[in-house]
Amino acid sequence: MSKTALQFIVLSVVLVLAQVLVFNHICLFNLAVPMVFIYVIVRLPITMNTNQVLTVGFLLGLVVDIFSDTPGMNALSCTVLAMFRRPILRLYVPREEDLTRPEPTLQSLGTAVYLKYLLTMSLLYCSLIFLIESFTFFNPLQLVLRVIASTVLSMLLMLGADSLMTPHSEKRL
C-alpha cells in the first residue's frame, strides 16, 4: 500500500469520526452545520479512476449515514459530489498539466482557484444534502440560509484542515 493511500485512509477515518462525534452535533444559530468529511473527496488525486472516486464517495457517505442515522442522504450527496469533482475542477483548471501535484491543494492550484473549487464543492454538497433533508420548498428562505451558512462554515473548517495537512516545508510566508 502506498504512502498516499495510507494517508487518505487515515484522513478518512479521522474526518468521519470527527463528523459523527463532533460536527453533527454542532448547529450554529439553528442554521449552520459543518460538513468537513467531504474534504476527503475534495483532496482525492486527479489521477484516480472515476469508478474509484465514485466508490470512495459512496462508501464515505454510507459510513456517515450509518453512524448519523440519515438513511442514504449522505451516500447520495457524496456520490453526486464525487461525480462532479473532475468537471468542477476543469472549470477552474482547464488543463491537468497545469497542476504541480496530482492532489488539488492550496499550493498546487493557487489561492484563488483553490478557494473557488472549495466553495463550489461545498456549495454543491450542502445544497444537495439540505434539499434531500427537507424534500420540500415550503420554506425557501430557511433552506437558502442553511445552505449558505453551512457552506461558509464547512469551507472555513476545510481551509483549517488544509493548513494542518500541508507539510511545514511547503508552507509559504
PDB file of N, CA and C in Angstrom, residues 88-140:
ATOM      1  N   ILE A  88     -15.943  20.073 -12.098  1.00  0.00           N
ATOM      2  CA  ILE A  88     -15.811  21.324 -11.342  1.00  0.00           C
ATOM      3  C   ILE A  88     -14.362  21.790 -11.354  1.00  0.00           C
ATOM      4  N   LEU A  89     -13.450  20.865 -11.181  1.00  0.00           N
ATOM      5  CA  LEU A  89     -12.033  21.243 -11.211  1.00  0.00           C
ATOM      6  C   LEU A  89     -11.636  21.748 -12.588  1.00  0.00           C
ATOM      7  N   ARG A  90     -12.198  21.165 -13.641  1.00  0.00           N
ATOM      8  CA  ARG A  90     -11.886  21.607 -15.002  1.00  0.00           C
ATOM      9  C   ARG A  90     -12.453  22.994 -15.302  1.00  0.00           C
ATOM     10  N   LEU A  91     -13.464  23.418 -14.548  1.00  0.00           N
ATOM     11  CA  LEU A  91     -13.959  24.787 -14.706  1.00  0.00           C
ATOM     12  C   LEU A  91     -12.867  25.803 -14.385  1.00  0.00           C
ATOM     13  N   TYR A  92     -12.071  25.479 -13.397  1.00  0.00           N
ATOM     14  CA  TYR A  92     -11.072  26.425 -12.901  1.00  0.00           C
ATOM     15  C   TYR A  92      -9.655  26.122 -13.386  1.00  0.00           C
ATOM     16  N   VAL A  93      -9.377  24.865 -13.721  1.00  0.00           N
ATOM     17  CA  VAL A  93      -8.071  24.477 -14.248  1.00  0.00           C
ATOM     18  C   VAL A  93      -8.325  23.711 -15.536  1.00  0.00           C
ATOM     19  N   PRO A  94      -8.258  24.384 -16.692  1.00  0.00           N
ATOM     20  CA  PRO A  94      -8.625  23.725 -17.951  1.00  0.00           C
ATOM     21  C   PRO A  94      -7.725  22.543 -18.319  1.00  0.00           C
ATOM     22  N   ARG A  95      -6.448  22.615 -17.964  1.00  0.00           N
ATOM     23  CA  ARG A  95      -5.530  21.527 -18.299  1.00  0.00           C
ATOM     24  C   ARG A  95      -4.968  20.943 -17.021  1.00  0.00           C
ATOM     25  N   GLU A  96      -5.010  19.612 -16.929  1.00  0.00           N
ATOM     26  CA  GLU A  96      -4.477  18.950 -15.737  1.00  0.00           C
ATOM     27  C   GLU A  96      -2.964  19.086 -15.653  1.00  0.00           C
ATOM     28  N   GLU A  97      -2.321  19.388 -16.770  1.00  0.00           N
ATOM     29  CA  GLU A  97      -0.862  19.563 -16.772  1.00  0.00           C
ATOM     30  C   GLU A  97      -0.453  20.820 -15.999  1.00  0.00           C
ATOM     31  N   ASP A  98      -1.407  21.741 -15.792  1.00  0.00           N
ATOM     32  CA  ASP A  98      -1.099  22.975 -15.064  1.00  0.00           C
ATOM     33  C   ASP A  98      -0.934  22.728 -13.564  1.00  0.00           C
ATOM     34  N   LEU A  99      -1.375  21.580 -13.090  1.00  0.00           N
ATOM     35  CA  LEU A  99      -1.241  21.261 -11.670  1.00  0.00           C
ATOM     36  C   LEU A  99       0.194  20.866 -11.359  1.00  0.00           C
ATOM     37  N   THR A 100       0.711  21.346 -10.237  1.00  0.00           N
ATOM     38  CA  THR A 100       2.068  20.983  -9.849  1.00  0.00           C
ATOM     39  C   THR A 100       2.104  19.637  -9.138  1.00  0.00           C
ATOM     40  N   ARG A 101       0.969  19.237  -8.550  1.00  0.00           N
ATOM     41  CA  ARG A 101       0.847  17.948  -7.865  1.00  0.00           C
ATOM     42  C   ARG A 101      -0.482  17.323  -8.279  1.00  0.00           C
ATOM     43  N   PRO A 102      -0.616  16.000  -8.160  1.00  0.00           N
ATOM     44  CA  PRO A 102      -1.879  15.367  -8.571  1.00  0.00           C
ATOM     45  C   PRO A 102      -3.048  15.660  -7.637  1.00  0.00           C
ATOM     46  N   GLU A 103      -2.770  16.119  -6.426  1.00  0.00           N
ATOM     47  CA  GLU A 103      -3.831  16.456  -5.477  1.00  0.00           C
ATOM     48  C   GLU A 103      -4.195  17.924  -5.616  1.00  0.00           C
ATOM     49  N   PRO A 104      -5.496  18.240  -5.611  1.00  0.00           N
ATOM     50  CA  PRO A 104      -5.868  19.656  -5.595  1.00  0.00           C
ATOM     51  C   PRO A 104      -5.662  20.241  -4.197  1.00  0.00           C
ATOM     52  N   THR A 105      -4.652  21.063  -4.054  1.00  0.00           N
ATOM     53  CA  THR A 105      -4.361  21.707  -2.776  1.00  0.00           C
ATOM     54  C   THR A 105      -4.198  23.201  -3.001  1.00  0.00           C
ATOM     55  N   LEU A 106      -4.065  23.915  -1.909  1.00  0.00           N
ATOM     56  CA  LEU A 106      -3.851  25.357  -1.980  1.00  0.00           C
ATOM     57  C   LEU A 106      -2.559  25.675  -2.730  1.00  0.00           C
ATOM     58  N   GLN A 107      -1.534  24.847  -2.532  1.00  0.00           N
ATOM     59  CA  GLN A 107      -0.257  25.099  -3.189  1.00  0.00           C
ATOM     60  C   GLN A 107      -0.284  24.710  -4.660  1.00  0.00           C
ATOM     61  N   SER A 108      -0.960  23.626  -5.008  1.00  0.00           N
ATOM     62  CA  SER A 108      -0.938  23.171  -6.399  1.00  0.00           C
ATOM     63  C   SER A 108      -1.860  23.983  -7.307  1.00  0.00           C
ATOM     64  N   LEU A 109      -2.944  24.521  -6.760  1.00  0.00           N
ATOM     65  CA  LEU A 109      -3.894  25.282  -7.574  1.00  0.00           C
ATOM     66  C   LEU A 109      -3.712  26.784  -7.467  1.00  0.00           C
ATOM     67  N   GLY A 110      -3.164  27.238  -6.377  1.00  0.00           N
ATOM     68  CA  GLY A 110      -3.107  28.670  -6.119  1.00  0.00           C
ATOM     69  C   GLY A 110      -4.300  29.059  -5.252  1.00  0.00           C
ATOM     70  N   THR A 111      -4.184  30.155  -4.561  1.00  0.00           N
ATOM     71  CA  THR A 111      -5.207  30.537  -3.589  1.00  0.00           C
ATOM     72  C   THR A 111      -6.569  30.793  -4.220  1.00  0.00           C
ATOM     73  N   ALA A 112      -6.618  31.605  -5.255  1.00  0.00           N
ATOM     74  CA  ALA A 112      -7.909  31.979  -5.843  1.00  0.00           C
ATOM     75  C   ALA A 112      -8.625  30.780  -6.452  1.00  0.00           C
ATOM     76  N   VAL A 113      -7.918  29.964  -7.204  1.00  0.00           N
ATOM     77  CA  VAL A 113      -8.533  28.804  -7.853  1.00  0.00           C
ATOM     78  C   VAL A 113      -8.974  27.788  -6.808  1.00  0.00           C
ATOM     79  N   TYR A 114      -8.146  27.559  -5.799  1.00  0.00           N
ATOM     80  CA  TYR A 114      -8.498  26.584  -4.759  1.00  0.00           C
ATOM     81  C   TYR A 114      -9.720  27.045  -3.968  1.00  0.00           C
ATOM     82  N   LEU A 115      -9.801  28.323  -3.654  1.00  0.00           N
ATOM     83  CA  LEU A 115     -10.965  28.827  -2.922  1.00  0.00           C
ATOM     84  C   LEU A 115     -12.239  28.696  -3.744  1.00  0.00           C
ATOM     85  N   LYS A 116     -12.156  28.960  -5.056  1.00  0.00           N
ATOM     86  CA  LYS A 116     -13.329  28.784  -5.918  1.00  0.00           C
ATOM     87  C   LYS A 116     -13.731  27.311  -5.999  1.00  0.00           C
ATOM     88  N   TYR A 117     -12.750  26.438  -6.123  1.00  0.00           N
ATOM     89  CA  TYR A 117     -13.008  24.999  -6.183  1.00  0.00           C
ATOM     90  C   TYR A 117     -13.643  24.512  -4.882  1.00  0.00           C
ATOM     91  N   LEU A 118     -13.087  24.916  -3.769  1.00  0.00           N
ATOM     92  CA  LEU A 118     -13.607  24.501  -2.468  1.00  0.00           C
ATOM     93  C   LEU A 118     -15.006  25.064  -2.225  1.00  0.00           C
ATOM     94  N   LEU A 119     -15.237  26.299  -2.613  1.00  0.00           N
ATOM     95  CA  LEU A 119     -16.557  26.904  -2.462  1.00  0.00           C
ATOM     96  C   LEU A 119     -17.597  26.178  -3.311  1.00  0.00           C
ATOM     97  N   THR A 120     -17.250  25.861  -4.543  1.00  0.00           N
ATOM     98  CA  THR A 120     -18.186  25.169  -5.427  1.00  0.00           C
ATOM     99  C   THR A 120     -18.516  23.774  -4.903  1.00  0.00           C
ATOM    100  N   MET A 121     -17.511  23.047  -4.459  1.00  0.00           N
ATOM    101  CA  MET A 121     -17.737  21.700  -3.929  1.00  0.00           C
ATOM    102  C   MET A 121     -18.586  21.751  -2.661  1.00  0.00           C
ATOM    103  N   SER A 122     -18.285  22.674  -1.763  1.00  0.00           N
ATOM    104  CA  SER A 122     -19.055  22.800  -0.523  1.00  0.00           C
ATOM    105  C   SER A 122     -20.494  23.213  -0.808  1.00  0.00           C
ATOM    106  N   LEU A 123     -20.661  24.149  -1.720  1.00  0.00           N
ATOM    107  CA  LEU A 123     -21.999  24.618  -2.067  1.00  0.00           C
ATOM    108  C   LEU A 123     -22.831  23.507  -2.704  1.00  0.00           C
ATOM    109  N   LEU A 124     -22.219  22.724  -3.572  1.00  0.00           N
ATOM    110  CA  LEU A 124     -22.925  21.612  -4.202  1.00  0.00           C
ATOM    111  C   LEU A 124     -23.358  20.586  -3.158  1.00  0.00           C
ATOM    112  N   TYR A 125     -22.443  20.214  -2.268  1.00  0.00           N
ATOM    113  CA  TYR A 125     -22.785  19.214  -1.259  1.00  0.00           C
ATOM    114  C   TYR A 125     -23.866  19.727  -0.304  1.00  0.00           C
ATOM    115  N   CYS A 126     -23.699  20.923   0.204  1.00  0.00           N
ATOM    116  CA  CYS A 126     -24.680  21.466   1.156  1.00  0.00           C
ATOM    117  C   CYS A 126     -26.047  21.652   0.499  1.00  0.00           C
ATOM    118  N   SER A 127     -26.056  22.074  -0.754  1.00  0.00           N
ATOM    119  CA  SER A 127     -27.337  22.205  -1.463  1.00  0.00           C
ATOM    120  C   SER A 127     -28.026  20.861  -1.585  1.00  0.00           C
ATOM    121  N   LEU A 128     -27.265  19.842  -1.970  1.00  0.00           N
ATOM    122  CA  LEU A 128     -27.847  18.513  -2.123  1.00  0.00           C
ATOM    123  C   LEU A 128     -28.357  17.953  -0.804  1.00  0.00           C
ATOM    124  N   ILE A 129     -27.545  18.017   0.227  1.00  0.00           N
ATOM    125  CA  ILE A 129     -27.920  17.382   1.494  1.00  0.00           C
ATOM    126  C   ILE A 129     -29.130  18.065   2.117  1.00  0.00           C
ATOM    127  N   PHE A 130     -29.206  19.393   2.039  1.00  0.00           N
ATOM    128  CA  PHE A 130     -30.344  20.078   2.650  1.00  0.00           C
ATOM    129  C   PHE A 130     -31.607  19.988   1.800  1.00  0.00           C
ATOM    130  N   LEU A 131     -31.454  19.894   0.485  1.00  0.00           N
ATOM    131  CA  LEU A 131     -32.621  19.654  -0.363  1.00  0.00           C
ATOM    132  C   LEU A 131     -33.196  18.267  -0.106  1.00  0.00           C
ATOM    133  N   ILE A 132     -32.318  17.285   0.016  1.00  0.00           N
ATOM    134  CA  ILE A 132     -32.783  15.924   0.301  1.00  0.00           C
ATOM    135  C   ILE A 132     -33.405  15.858   1.693  1.00  0.00           C
ATOM    136  N   GLU A 133     -32.796  16.544   2.646  1.00  0.00           N
ATOM    137  CA  GLU A 133     -33.305  16.520   4.017  1.00  0.00           C
ATOM    138  C   GLU A 133     -34.692  17.164   4.123  1.00  0.00           C
ATOM    139  N   SER A 134     -34.857  18.316   3.512  1.00  0.00           N
ATOM    140  CA  SER A 134     -36.150  18.999   3.629  1.00  0.00           C
ATOM    141  C   SER A 134     -37.177  18.417   2.666  1.00  0.00           C
ATOM    142  N   PHE A 135     -36.732  17.995   1.494  1.00  0.00           N
ATOM    143  CA  PHE A 135     -37.564  17.389   0.455  1.00  0.00           C
ATOM    144  C   PHE A 135     -38.786  18.231   0.129  1.00  0.00           C
ATOM    145  N   THR A 136     -38.646  19.543   0.338  1.00  0.00           N
ATOM    146  CA  THR A 136     -39.735  20.456   0.023  1.00  0.00           C
ATOM    147  C   THR A 136     -39.168  21.858  -0.165  1.00  0.00           C
ATOM    148  N   PHE A 137     -39.936  22.700  -0.824  1.00  0.00           N
ATOM    149  CA  PHE A 137     -39.576  24.109  -0.947  1.00  0.00           C
ATOM    150  C   PHE A 137     -40.537  24.952  -0.110  1.00  0.00           C
ATOM    151  N   PHE A 138     -41.049  24.361   0.981  1.00  0.00           N
ATOM    152  CA  PHE A 138     -42.040  25.036   1.800  1.00  0.00           C
ATOM    153  C   PHE A 138     -41.494  26.329   2.398  1.00  0.00           C
ATOM    154  N   ASN A 139     -40.261  26.301   2.866  1.00  0.00           N
ATOM    155  CA  ASN A 139     -39.639  27.478   3.445  1.00  0.00           C
ATOM    156  C   ASN A 139     -38.318  27.741   2.701  1.00  0.00           C
ATOM    157  N   PRO A 140     -38.380  28.355   1.528  1.00  0.00           N
ATOM    158  CA  PRO A 140     -37.170  28.507   0.718  1.00  0.00           C
ATOM    159  C   PRO A 140     -36.115  29.410   1.346  1.00  0.00           C
TER     160      PRO A 140
END
